PDB file of C-alpha atoms in Angstrom:
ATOM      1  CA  UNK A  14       6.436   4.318  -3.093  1.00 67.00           C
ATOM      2  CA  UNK A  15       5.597   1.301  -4.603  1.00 81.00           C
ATOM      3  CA  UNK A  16       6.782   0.578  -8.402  1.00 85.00           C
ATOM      4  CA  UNK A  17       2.908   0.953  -9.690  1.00 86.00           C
ATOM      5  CA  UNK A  18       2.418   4.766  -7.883  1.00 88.00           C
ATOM      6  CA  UNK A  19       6.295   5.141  -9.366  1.00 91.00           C
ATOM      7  CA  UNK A  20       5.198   4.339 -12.900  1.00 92.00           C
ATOM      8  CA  UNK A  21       1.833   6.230 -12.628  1.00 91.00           C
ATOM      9  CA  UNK A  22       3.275   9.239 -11.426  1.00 94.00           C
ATOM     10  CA  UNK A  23       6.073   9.280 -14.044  1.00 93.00           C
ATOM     11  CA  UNK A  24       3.444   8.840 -17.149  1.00 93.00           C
ATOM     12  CA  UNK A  25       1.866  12.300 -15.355  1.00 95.00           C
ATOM     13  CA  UNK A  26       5.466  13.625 -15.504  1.00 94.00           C
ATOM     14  CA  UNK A  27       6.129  12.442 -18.826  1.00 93.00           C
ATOM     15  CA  UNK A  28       2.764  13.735 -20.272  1.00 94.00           C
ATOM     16  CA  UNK A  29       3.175  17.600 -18.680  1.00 95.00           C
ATOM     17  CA  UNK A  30       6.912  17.500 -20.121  1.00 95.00           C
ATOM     18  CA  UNK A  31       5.620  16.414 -23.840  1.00 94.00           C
ATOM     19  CA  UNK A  32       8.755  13.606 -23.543  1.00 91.00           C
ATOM     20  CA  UNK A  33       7.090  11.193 -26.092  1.00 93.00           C
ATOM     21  CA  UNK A  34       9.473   8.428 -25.538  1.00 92.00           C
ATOM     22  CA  UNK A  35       9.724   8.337 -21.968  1.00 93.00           C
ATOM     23  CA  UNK A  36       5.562   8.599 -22.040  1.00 94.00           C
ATOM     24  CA  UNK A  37       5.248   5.423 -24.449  1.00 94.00           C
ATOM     25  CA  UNK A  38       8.424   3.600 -22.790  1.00 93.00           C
ATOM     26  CA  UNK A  39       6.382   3.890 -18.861  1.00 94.00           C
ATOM     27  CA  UNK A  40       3.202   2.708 -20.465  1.00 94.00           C
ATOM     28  CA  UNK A  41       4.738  -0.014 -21.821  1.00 93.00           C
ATOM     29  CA  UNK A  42       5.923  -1.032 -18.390  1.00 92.00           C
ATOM     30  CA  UNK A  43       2.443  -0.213 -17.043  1.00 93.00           C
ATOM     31  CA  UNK A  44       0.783  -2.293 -19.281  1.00 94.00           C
ATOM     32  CA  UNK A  45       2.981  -5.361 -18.865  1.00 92.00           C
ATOM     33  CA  UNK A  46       2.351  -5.257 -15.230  1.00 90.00           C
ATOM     34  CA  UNK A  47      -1.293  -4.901 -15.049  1.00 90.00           C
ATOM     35  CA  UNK A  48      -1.112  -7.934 -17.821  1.00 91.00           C
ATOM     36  CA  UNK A  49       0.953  -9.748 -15.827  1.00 90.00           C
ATOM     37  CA  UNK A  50      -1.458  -8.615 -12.270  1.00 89.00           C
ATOM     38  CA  UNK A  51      -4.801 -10.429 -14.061  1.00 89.00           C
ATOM     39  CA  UNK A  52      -2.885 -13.529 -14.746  1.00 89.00           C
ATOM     40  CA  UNK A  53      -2.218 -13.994 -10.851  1.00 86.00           C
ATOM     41  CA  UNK A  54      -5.469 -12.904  -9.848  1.00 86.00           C
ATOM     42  CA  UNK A  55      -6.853 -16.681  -9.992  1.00 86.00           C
ATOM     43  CA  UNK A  56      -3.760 -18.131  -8.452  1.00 83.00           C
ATOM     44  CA  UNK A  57      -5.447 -15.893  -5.415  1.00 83.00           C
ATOM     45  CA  UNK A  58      -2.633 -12.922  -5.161  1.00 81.00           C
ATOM     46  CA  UNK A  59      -4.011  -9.606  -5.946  1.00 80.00           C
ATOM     47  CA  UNK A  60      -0.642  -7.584  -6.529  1.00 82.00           C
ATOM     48  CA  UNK A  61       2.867  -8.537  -8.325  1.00 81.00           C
ATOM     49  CA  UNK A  62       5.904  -9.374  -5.587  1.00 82.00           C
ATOM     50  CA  UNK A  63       9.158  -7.193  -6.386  1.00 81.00           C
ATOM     51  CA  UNK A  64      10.529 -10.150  -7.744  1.00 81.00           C
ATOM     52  CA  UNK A  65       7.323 -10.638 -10.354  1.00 84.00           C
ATOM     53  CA  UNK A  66       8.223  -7.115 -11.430  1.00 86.00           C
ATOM     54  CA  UNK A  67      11.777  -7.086 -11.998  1.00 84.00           C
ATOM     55  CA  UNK A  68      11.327  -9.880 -13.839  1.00 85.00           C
ATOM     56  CA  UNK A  69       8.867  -7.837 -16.321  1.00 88.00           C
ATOM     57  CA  UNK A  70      11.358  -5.241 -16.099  1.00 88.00           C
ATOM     58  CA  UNK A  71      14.211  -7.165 -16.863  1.00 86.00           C
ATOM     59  CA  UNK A  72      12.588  -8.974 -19.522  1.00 89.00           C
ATOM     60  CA  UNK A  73      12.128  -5.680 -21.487  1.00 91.00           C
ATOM     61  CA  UNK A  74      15.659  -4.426 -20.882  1.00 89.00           C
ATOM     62  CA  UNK A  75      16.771  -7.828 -22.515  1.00 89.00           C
ATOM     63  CA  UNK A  76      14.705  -6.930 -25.657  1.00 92.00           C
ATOM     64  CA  UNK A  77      15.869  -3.524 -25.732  1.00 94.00           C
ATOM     65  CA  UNK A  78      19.367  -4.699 -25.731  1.00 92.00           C
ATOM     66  CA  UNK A  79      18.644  -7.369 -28.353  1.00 93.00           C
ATOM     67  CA  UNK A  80      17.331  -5.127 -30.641  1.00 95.00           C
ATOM     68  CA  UNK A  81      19.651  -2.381 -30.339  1.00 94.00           C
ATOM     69  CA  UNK A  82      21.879  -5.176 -31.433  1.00 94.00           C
ATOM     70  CA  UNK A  83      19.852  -6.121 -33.997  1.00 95.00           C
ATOM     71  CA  UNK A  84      19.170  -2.446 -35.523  1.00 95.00           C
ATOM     72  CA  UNK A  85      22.913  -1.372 -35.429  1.00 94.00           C
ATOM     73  CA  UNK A  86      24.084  -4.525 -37.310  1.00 94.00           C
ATOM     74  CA  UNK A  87      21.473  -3.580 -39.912  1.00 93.00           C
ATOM     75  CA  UNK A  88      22.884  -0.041 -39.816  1.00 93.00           C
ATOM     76  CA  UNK A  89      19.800   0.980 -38.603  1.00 94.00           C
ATOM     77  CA  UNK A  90      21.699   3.381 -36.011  1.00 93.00           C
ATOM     78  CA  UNK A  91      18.227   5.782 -35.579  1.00 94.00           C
ATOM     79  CA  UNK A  92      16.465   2.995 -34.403  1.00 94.00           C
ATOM     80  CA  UNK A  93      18.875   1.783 -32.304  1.00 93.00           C
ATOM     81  CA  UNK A  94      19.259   5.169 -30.774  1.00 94.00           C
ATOM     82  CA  UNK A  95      15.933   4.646 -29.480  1.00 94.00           C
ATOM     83  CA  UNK A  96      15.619   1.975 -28.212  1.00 94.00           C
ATOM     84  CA  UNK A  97      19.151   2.998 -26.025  1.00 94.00           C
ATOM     85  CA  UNK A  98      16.616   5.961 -24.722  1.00 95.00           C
ATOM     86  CA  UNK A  99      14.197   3.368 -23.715  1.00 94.00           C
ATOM     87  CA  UNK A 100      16.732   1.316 -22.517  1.00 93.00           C
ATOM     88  CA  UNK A 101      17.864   3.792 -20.276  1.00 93.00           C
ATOM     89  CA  UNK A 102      14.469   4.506 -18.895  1.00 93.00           C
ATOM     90  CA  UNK A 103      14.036   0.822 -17.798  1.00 91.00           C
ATOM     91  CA  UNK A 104      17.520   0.619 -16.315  1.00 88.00           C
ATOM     92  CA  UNK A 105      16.154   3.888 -13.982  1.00 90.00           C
ATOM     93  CA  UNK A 106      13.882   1.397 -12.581  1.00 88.00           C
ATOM     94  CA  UNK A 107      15.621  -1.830 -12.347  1.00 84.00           C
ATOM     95  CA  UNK A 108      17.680  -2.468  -8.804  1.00 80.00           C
ATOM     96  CA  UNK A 109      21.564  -1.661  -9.781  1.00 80.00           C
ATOM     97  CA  UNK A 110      22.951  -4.689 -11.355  1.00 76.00           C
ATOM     98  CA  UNK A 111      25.692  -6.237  -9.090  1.00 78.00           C
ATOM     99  CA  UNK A 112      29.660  -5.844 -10.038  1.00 78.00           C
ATOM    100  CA  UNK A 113      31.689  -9.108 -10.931  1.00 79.00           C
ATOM    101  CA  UNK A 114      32.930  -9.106  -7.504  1.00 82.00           C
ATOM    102  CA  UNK A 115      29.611  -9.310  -6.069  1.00 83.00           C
ATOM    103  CA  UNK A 116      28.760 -12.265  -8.904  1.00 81.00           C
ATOM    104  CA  UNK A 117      31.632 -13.766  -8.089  1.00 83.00           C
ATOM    105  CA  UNK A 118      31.154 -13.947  -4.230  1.00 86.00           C
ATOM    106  CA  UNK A 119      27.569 -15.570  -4.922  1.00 84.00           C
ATOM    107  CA  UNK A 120      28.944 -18.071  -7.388  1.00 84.00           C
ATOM    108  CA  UNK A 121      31.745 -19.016  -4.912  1.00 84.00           C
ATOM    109  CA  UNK A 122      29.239 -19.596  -1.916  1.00 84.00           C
ATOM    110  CA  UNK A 123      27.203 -21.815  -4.406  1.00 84.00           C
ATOM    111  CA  UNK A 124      29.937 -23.580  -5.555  1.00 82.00           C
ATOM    112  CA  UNK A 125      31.052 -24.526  -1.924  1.00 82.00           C
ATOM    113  CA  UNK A 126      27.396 -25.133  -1.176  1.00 81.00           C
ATOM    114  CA  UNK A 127      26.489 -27.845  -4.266  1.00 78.00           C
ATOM    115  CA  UNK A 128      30.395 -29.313  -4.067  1.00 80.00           C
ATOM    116  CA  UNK A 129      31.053 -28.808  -7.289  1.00 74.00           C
ATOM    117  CA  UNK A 130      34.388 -29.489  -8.991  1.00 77.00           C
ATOM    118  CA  UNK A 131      34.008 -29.473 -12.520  1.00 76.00           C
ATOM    119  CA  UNK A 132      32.297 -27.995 -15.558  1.00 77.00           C
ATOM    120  CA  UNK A 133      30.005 -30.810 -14.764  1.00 79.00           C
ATOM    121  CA  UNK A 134      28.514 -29.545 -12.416  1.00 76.00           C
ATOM    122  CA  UNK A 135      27.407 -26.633 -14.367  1.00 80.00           C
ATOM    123  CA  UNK A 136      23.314 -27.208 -14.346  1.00 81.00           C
ATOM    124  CA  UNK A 137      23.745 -27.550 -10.448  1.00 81.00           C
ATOM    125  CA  UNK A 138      25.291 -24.331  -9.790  1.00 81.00           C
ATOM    126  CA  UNK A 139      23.680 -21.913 -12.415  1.00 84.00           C
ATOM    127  CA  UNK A 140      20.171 -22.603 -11.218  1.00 83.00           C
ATOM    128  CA  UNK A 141      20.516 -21.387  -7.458  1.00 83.00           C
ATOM    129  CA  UNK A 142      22.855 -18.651  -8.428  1.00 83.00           C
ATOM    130  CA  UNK A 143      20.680 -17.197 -11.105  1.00 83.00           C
ATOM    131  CA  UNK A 144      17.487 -17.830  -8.380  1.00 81.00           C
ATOM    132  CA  UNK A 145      19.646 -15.858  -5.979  1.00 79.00           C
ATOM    133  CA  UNK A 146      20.392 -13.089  -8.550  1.00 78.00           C
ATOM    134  CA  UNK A 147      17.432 -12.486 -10.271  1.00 75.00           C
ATOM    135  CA  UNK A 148      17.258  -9.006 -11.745  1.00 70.00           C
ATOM    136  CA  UNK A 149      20.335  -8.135 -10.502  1.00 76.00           C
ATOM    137  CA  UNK A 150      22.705  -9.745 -12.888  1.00 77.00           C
ATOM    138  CA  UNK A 151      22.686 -10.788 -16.270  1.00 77.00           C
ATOM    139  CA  UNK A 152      22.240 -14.488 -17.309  1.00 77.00           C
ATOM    140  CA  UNK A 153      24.711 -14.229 -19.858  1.00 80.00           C
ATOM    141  CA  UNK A 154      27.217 -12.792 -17.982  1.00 82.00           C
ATOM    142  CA  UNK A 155      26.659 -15.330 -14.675  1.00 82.00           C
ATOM    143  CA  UNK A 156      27.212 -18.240 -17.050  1.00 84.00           C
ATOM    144  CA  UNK A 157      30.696 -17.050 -18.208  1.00 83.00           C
ATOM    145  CA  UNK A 158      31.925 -16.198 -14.707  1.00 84.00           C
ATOM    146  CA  UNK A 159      30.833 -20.177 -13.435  1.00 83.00           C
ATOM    147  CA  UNK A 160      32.180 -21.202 -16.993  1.00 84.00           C
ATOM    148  CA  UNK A 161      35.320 -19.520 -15.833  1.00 83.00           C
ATOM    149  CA  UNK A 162      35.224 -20.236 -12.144  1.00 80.00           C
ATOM    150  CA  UNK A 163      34.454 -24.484 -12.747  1.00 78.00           C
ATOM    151  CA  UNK A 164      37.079 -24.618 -15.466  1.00 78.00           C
ATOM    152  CA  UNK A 165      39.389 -23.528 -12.810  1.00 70.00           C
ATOM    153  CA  UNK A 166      40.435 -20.317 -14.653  1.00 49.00           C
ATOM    154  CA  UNK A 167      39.920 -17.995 -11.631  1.00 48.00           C
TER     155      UNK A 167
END
């Protein structure tokens, strides 16, 4: 089932259960896709690649996660609350996000691949890694492990 049919029948779900949040927080996703599906059209592709929508997806888990952040240091805790639920939803259709090890194994093939020694060579390793992990790690959390792995520290 492709991630479109998912999302549709999920909004059909949501709607028969009355689960407000889970309705508004599919839609969302729906939206952004068929938004995102009319700007390819005239680049001549008529449906998002898995990549294109992970991407969308991941994007909006980033923003839920940066406002929870935001809400609970404004002691906005309700808020934040919800946007955890929505949070959650997203995660349910993002791939599963990759351990350390996993990160780690990557960055170490790059590393051997580009040659690099130092945190130097930073630029060169982070973009193939993060091409190579799209969606399935965090950005934030790739840049401390090369950090960590070019300053010689693992």
């Amino acid at each position: 089932m492709s991630l479109k049919e998912r999302i549709n029948q999920d909004i059909k779900t949501a709607m028969k259960s009355k689960d407000k949040i889970r309705l508004e927080t599919v839609r969302s996703i729906k939206k952004l896709i068929l938004e995102k599906e009319i700007s390819v059209r005239p680049l001549g592709q008529d449906t998002l690649t898995e990549e294109q929508e992970i991407e969308i997806l991941s994007r909006l888990a980033k923003q839920r996660k940066e406002s929870i952040e935001q809400y609970q240091q404004g002691g906005r805790e309700e808020l934040a609350a919800q946007e955890a639920q929505e949070l959650a939803i997203l995660e349910e259709y993002l791939p599963k996000p990759l351990s350390n090890e996993e990160v780690s194994t990557v960055i170490d093939q790059i590393v051997a691949e580009v040659g690099a020694t130092s945190l130097k060579d930073m630029g060169k390793v982070m973009g193939p890694v993060m091409e190579q992990l799209k969606g399935k790690a965090e950005g934030k959390k790739v840049q401390e492990l090369v950090k960590a792995k070019l300053s010689g520290q693992s």
